[in-house]
Short mmCIF file of C-alpha atoms and ligand atoms in Angstrom, two decimals:
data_model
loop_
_atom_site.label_atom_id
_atom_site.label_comp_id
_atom_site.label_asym_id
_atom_site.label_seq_id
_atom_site.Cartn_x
_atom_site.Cartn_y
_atom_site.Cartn_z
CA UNK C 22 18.20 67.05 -47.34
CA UNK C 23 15.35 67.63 -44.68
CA UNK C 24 11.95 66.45 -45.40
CA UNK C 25 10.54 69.83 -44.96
CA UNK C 26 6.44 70.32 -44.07
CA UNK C 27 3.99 73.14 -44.22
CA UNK C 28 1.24 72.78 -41.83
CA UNK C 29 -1.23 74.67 -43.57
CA UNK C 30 -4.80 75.30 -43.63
CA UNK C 31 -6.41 78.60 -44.18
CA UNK C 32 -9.14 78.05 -41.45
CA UNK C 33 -8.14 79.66 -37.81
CA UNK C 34 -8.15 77.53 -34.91
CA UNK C 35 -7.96 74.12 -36.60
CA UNK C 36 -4.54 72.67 -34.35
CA UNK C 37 -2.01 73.64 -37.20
CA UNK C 38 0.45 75.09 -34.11
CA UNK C 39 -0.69 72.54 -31.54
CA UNK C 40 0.08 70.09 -34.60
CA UNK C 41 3.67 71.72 -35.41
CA UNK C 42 4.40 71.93 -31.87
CA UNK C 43 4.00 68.82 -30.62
CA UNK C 44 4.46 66.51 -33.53
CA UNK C 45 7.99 68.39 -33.51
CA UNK C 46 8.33 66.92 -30.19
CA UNK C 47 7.04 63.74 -31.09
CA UNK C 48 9.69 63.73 -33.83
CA UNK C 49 12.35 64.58 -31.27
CA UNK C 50 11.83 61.90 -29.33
CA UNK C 51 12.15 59.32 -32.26
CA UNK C 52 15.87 60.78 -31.82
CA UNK C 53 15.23 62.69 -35.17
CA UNK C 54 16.65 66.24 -35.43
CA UNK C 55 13.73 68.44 -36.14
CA UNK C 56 13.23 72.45 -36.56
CA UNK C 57 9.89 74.22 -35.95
CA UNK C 58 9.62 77.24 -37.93
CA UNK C 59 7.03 79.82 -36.97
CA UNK C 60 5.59 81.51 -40.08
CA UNK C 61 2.29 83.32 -37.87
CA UNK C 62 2.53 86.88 -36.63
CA UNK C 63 0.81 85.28 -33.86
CA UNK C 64 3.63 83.87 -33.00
CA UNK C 65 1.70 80.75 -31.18
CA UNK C 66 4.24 78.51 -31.80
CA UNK C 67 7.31 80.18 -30.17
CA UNK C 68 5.25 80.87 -27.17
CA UNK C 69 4.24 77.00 -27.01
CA UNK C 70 8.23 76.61 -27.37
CA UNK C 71 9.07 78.62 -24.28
CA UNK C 72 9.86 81.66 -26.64
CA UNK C 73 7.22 84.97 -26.35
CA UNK C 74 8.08 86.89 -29.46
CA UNK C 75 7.97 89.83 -27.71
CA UNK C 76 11.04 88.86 -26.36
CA UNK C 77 12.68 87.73 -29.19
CA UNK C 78 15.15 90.38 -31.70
CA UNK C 79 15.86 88.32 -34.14
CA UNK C 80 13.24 85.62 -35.91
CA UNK C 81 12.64 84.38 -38.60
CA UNK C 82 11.05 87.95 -40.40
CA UNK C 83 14.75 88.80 -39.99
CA UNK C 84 16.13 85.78 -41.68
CA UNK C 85 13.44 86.74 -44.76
CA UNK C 86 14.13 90.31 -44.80
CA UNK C 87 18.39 89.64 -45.49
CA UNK C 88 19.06 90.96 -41.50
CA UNK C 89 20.16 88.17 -40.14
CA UNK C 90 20.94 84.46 -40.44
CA UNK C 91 18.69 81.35 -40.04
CA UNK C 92 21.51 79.87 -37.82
CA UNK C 93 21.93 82.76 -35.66
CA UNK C 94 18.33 83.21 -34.86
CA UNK C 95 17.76 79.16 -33.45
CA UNK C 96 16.59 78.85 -30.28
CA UNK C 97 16.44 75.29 -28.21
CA UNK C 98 13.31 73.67 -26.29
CA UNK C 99 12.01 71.87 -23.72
CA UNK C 100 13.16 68.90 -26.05
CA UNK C 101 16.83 67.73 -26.76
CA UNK C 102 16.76 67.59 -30.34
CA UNK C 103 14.02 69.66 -31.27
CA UNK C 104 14.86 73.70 -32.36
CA UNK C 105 12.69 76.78 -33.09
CA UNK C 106 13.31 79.57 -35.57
CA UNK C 107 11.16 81.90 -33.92
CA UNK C 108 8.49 85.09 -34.36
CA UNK C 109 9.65 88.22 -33.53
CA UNK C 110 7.46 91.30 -33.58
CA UNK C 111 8.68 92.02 -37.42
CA UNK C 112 6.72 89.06 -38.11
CA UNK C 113 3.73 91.26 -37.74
CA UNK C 114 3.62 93.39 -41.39
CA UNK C 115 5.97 91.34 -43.14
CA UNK C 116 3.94 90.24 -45.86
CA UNK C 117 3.67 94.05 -47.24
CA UNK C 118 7.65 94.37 -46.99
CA UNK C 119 8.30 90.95 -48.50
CA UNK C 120 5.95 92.09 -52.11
CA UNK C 121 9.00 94.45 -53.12
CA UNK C 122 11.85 91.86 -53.09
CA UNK C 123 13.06 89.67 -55.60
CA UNK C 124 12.80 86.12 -55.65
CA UNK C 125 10.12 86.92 -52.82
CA UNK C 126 8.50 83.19 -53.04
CA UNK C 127 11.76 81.91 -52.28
CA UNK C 128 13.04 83.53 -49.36
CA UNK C 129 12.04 80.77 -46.69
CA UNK C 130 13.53 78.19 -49.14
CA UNK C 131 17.26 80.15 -49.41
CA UNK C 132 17.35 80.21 -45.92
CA UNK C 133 16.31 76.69 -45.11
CA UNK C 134 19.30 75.53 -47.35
CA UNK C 135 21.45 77.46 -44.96
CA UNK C 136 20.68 74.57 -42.18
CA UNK C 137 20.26 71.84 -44.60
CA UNK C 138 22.39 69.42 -43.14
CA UNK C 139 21.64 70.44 -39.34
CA UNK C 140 18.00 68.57 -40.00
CA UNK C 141 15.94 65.40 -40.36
CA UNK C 142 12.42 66.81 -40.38
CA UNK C 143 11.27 70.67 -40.18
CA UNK C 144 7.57 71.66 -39.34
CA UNK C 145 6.42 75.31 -40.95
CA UNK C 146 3.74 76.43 -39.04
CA UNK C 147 1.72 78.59 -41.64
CA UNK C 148 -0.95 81.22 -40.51
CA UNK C 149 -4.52 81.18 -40.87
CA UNK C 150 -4.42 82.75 -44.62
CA UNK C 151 -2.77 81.73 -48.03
CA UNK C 152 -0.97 84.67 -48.12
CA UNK C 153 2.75 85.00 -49.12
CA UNK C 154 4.00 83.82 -45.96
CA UNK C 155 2.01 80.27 -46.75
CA UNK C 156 3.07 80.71 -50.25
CA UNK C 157 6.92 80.57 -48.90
CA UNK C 158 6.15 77.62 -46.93
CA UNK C 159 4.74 75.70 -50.19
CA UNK C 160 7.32 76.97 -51.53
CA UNK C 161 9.78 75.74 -49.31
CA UNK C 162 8.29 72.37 -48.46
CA UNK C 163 8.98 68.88 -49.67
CA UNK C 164 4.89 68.13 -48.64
CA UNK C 165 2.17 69.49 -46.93
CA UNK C 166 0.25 68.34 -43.93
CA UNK C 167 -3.12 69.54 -43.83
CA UNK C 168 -5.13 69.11 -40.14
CA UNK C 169 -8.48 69.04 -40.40
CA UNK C 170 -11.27 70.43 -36.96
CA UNK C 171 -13.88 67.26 -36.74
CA UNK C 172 -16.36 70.34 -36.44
CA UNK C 173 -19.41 70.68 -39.21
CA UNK C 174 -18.30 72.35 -42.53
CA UNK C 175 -14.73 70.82 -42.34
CA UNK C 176 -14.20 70.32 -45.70
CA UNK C 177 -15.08 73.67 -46.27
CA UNK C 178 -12.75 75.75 -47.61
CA UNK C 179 -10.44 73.25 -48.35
CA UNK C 180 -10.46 73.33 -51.77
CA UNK C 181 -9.19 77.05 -51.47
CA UNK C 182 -5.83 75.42 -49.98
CA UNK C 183 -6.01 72.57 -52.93
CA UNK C 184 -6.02 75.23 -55.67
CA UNK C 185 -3.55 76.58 -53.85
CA UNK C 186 -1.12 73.74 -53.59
CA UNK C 187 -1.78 73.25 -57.16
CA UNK C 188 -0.62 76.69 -58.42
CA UNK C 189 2.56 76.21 -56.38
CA UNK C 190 3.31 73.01 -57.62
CA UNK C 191 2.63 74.47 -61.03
CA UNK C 192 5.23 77.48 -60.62
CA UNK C 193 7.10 77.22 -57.90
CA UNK C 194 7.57 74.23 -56.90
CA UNK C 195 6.88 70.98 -59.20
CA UNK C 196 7.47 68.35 -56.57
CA UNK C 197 5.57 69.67 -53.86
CA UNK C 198 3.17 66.61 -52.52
CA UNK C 199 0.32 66.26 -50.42
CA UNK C 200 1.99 64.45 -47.39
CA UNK C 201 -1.37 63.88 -45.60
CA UNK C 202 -4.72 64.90 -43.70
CA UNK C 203 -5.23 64.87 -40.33
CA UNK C 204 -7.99 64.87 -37.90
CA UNK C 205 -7.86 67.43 -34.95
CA UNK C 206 -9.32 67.99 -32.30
CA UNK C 207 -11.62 64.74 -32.65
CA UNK C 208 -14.23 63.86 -29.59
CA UNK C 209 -15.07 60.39 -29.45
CA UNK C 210 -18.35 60.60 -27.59
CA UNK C 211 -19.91 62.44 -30.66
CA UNK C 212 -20.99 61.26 -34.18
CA UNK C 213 -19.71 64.08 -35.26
CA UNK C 214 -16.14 62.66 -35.47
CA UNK C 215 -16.79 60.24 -37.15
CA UNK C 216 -18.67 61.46 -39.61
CA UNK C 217 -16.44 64.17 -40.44
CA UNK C 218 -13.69 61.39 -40.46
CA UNK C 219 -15.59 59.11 -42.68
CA UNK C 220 -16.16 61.74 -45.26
CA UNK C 221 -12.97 63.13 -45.20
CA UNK C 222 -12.00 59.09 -46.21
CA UNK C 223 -14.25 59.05 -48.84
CA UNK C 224 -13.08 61.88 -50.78
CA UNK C 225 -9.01 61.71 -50.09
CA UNK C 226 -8.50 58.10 -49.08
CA UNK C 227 -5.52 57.19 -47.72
CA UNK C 228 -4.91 61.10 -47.75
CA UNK C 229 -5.96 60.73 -44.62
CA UNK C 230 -3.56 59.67 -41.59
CA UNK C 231 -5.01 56.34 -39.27
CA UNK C 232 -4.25 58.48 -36.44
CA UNK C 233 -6.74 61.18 -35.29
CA UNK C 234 -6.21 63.81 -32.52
CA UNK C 235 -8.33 63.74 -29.73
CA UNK C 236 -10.09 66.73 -27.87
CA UNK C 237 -7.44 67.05 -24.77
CA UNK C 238 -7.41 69.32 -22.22
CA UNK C 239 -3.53 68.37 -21.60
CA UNK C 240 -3.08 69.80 -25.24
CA UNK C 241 -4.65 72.87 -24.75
CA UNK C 242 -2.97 73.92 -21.42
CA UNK C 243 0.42 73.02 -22.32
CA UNK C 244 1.22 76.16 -24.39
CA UNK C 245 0.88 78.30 -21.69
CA UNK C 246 3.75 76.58 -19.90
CA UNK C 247 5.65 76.89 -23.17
CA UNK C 248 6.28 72.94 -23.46
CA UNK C 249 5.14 70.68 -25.69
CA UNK C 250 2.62 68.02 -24.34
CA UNK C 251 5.26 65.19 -24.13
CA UNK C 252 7.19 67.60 -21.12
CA UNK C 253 4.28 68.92 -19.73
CA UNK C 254 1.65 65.79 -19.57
CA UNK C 255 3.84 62.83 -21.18
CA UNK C 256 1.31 60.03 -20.28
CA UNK C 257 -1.91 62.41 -21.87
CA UNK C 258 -3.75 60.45 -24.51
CA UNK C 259 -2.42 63.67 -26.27
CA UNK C 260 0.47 62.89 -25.81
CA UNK C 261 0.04 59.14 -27.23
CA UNK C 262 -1.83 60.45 -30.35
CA UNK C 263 1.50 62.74 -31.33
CA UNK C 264 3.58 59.80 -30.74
CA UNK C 265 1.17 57.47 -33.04
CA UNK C 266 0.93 60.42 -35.43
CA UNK C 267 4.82 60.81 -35.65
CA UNK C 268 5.04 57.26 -36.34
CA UNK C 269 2.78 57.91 -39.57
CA UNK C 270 4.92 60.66 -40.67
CA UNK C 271 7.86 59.10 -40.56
CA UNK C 272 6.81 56.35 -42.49
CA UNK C 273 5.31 58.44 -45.18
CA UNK C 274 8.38 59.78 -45.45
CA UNK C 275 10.36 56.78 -45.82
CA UNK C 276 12.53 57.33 -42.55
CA UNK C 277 10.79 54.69 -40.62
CA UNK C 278 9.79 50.85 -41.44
CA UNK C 279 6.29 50.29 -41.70
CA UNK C 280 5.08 47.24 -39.47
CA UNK C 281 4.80 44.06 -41.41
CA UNK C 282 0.99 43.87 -40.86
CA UNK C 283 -0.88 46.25 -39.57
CA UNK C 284 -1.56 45.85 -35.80
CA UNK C 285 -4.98 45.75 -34.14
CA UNK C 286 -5.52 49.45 -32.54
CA UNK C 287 -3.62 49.11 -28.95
CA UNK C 288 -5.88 50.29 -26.74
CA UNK C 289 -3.06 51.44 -23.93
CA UNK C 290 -4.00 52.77 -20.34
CA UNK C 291 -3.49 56.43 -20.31
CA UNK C 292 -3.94 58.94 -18.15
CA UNK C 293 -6.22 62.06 -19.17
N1 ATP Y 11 -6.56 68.27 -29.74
C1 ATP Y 11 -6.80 69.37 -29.00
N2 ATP Y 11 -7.42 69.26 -27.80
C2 ATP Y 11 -7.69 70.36 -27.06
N3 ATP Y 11 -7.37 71.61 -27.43
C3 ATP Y 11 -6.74 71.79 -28.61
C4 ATP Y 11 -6.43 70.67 -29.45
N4 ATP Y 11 -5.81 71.15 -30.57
C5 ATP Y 11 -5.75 72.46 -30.43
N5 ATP Y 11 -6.30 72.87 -29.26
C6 ATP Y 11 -6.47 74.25 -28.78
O1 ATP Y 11 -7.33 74.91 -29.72
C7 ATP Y 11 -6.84 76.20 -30.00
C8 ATP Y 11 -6.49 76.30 -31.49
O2 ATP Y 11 -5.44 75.39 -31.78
P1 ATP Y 11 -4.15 75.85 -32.60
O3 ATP Y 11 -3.60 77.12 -32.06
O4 ATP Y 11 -3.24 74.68 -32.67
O5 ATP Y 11 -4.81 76.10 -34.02
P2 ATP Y 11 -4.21 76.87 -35.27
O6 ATP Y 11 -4.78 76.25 -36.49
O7 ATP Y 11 -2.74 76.96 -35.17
O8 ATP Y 11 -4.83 78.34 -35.04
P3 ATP Y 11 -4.47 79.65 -35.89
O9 ATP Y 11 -5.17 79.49 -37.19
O10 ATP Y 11 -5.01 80.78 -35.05
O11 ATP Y 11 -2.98 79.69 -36.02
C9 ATP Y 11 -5.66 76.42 -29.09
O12 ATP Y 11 -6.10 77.05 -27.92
C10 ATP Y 11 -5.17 75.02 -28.77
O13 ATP Y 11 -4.53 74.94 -27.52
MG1 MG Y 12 -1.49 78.64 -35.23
#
């Protein structure tokens, strides 16, 4: 079975796609087979795939609503290895149609079975609300990975998306863990970061992934070429930070060997 992860955090604008996308890609490249599913009407992650909804029939609102099949709808990337269920327009109004159906928590998690064995690792990228499209994806998910803006009033709001995680686990799905936190978006010439950082430590520990996600221009034009960062600016310390975070991940989730001791930080020459 697929370790399966919601990337989830109420908050708009926080990296949760930029997270999904490229640690997807990151994933890929560690020859894993991954599957990026995009849960937002936006449909940011498609487009950051090489896939404008508009342009897609079929996605994944299809899948939910019984019209078509998860393995029908797939679409490949820039990256061998890595897949997309995608946004279509339906995406947009969903959450009114999906109220009516039965079993309507567990539509994401019925379909997923469908490609059970296809996948290693699949990222949901969850929209900015815990709605019952992020309820699915808790639903759905083996853990959830929570990214976090290095901005004042982080933490806010986060306890919204604890509760949450809590009433899932409760009633819908018992085994659902908190994978990890991560920091987004992070600029090193500020306090800021660091402070944010150092009290997102203090209150969830080792919650909280080693690797933080720098501020990157590289990260933040690649979606409009519809590749992930790896295809469009490989040597980017973007780039690097996906890789390191992927290595994290895959630990965590017992695919990967952790190293016997942990290493001094590399500081490695790259590119901006
Ligand atoms: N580390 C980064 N460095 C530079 N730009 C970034 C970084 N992470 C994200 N961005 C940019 O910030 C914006 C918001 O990021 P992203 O779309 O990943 O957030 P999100 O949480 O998915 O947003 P939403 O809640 O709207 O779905 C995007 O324009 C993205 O390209
Ligand atoms: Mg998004």
């Amino acid at each position: 079975m697929p370790r399966v992860y919601a990337i989830s955090n109420q908050k708009g604008g926080v990296g949760k796609t930029t997270t999904a996308v490229n640690l997807g890609s990151a994933l890929a490249m560690q020859d894993q087979r991954v599957l990026v599913v995009d849960l937002d009407p936006q449909g940011n992650a498609s487009s950051g795939l090489g896939h404008h909804k508009a342009l897609v029939e079929q996605g994944i609102a299809e899948v939910l609503l019984g019209q078509a099949a998860l393995p029908d709808i797939l679409r490949s990337t820039a990256v061998d290895g890595l897949h997309l269920a995608p946004a279509s327009p339906a995406l947009v109004g969903l959450e009114v149609e999906l109220v009516g159906l039965p079993q309507r928590e567990h539509l994401l998690k019925q379909a997923l079975a469908t490609v059970a064995a296809d996948y290693d690792l699949v990222l949901l990228d969850c929209p900015p609300a815990l709605n019952l499209l992020t309820v699915n994806a808790l639903t759905a998910a083996t853990g959830v990975l929570i990214p976090l803006q290095a901005e004042y009033f982080a933490m806010e709001g986060l306890s919204e998306l604890l509760r949450t995680i809590a009433a899932v686990r409760k009633v819908l799905n018992p085994t659902l863990e908190r994978t990890g936190i991560v920091l987004t978006m992070v600029d090193p010439r500020t306090n800021l970061a660091s402070d944010v950082a150092t009290q997102a430590r203090q209150v969830f520990g080792g919650e909280v992934f080693e690797t933080s996600i720098p501020r990157n221009v590289r990260l933040g034009e690649a979606p409009s070429f519809g590749q992930p960062v790896h295809v469009y600016a490989g040597g980017s310390r973007g780039a690097q930070a996906y890789h390191e975070l992927a290595d994290e991940v895959l630990i965590r989730a017992g695919l990967k060997q952790a190293p016997a001791a942990a290493p001094a930080r590399k500081a490695r020459q790259v590119a901006s």
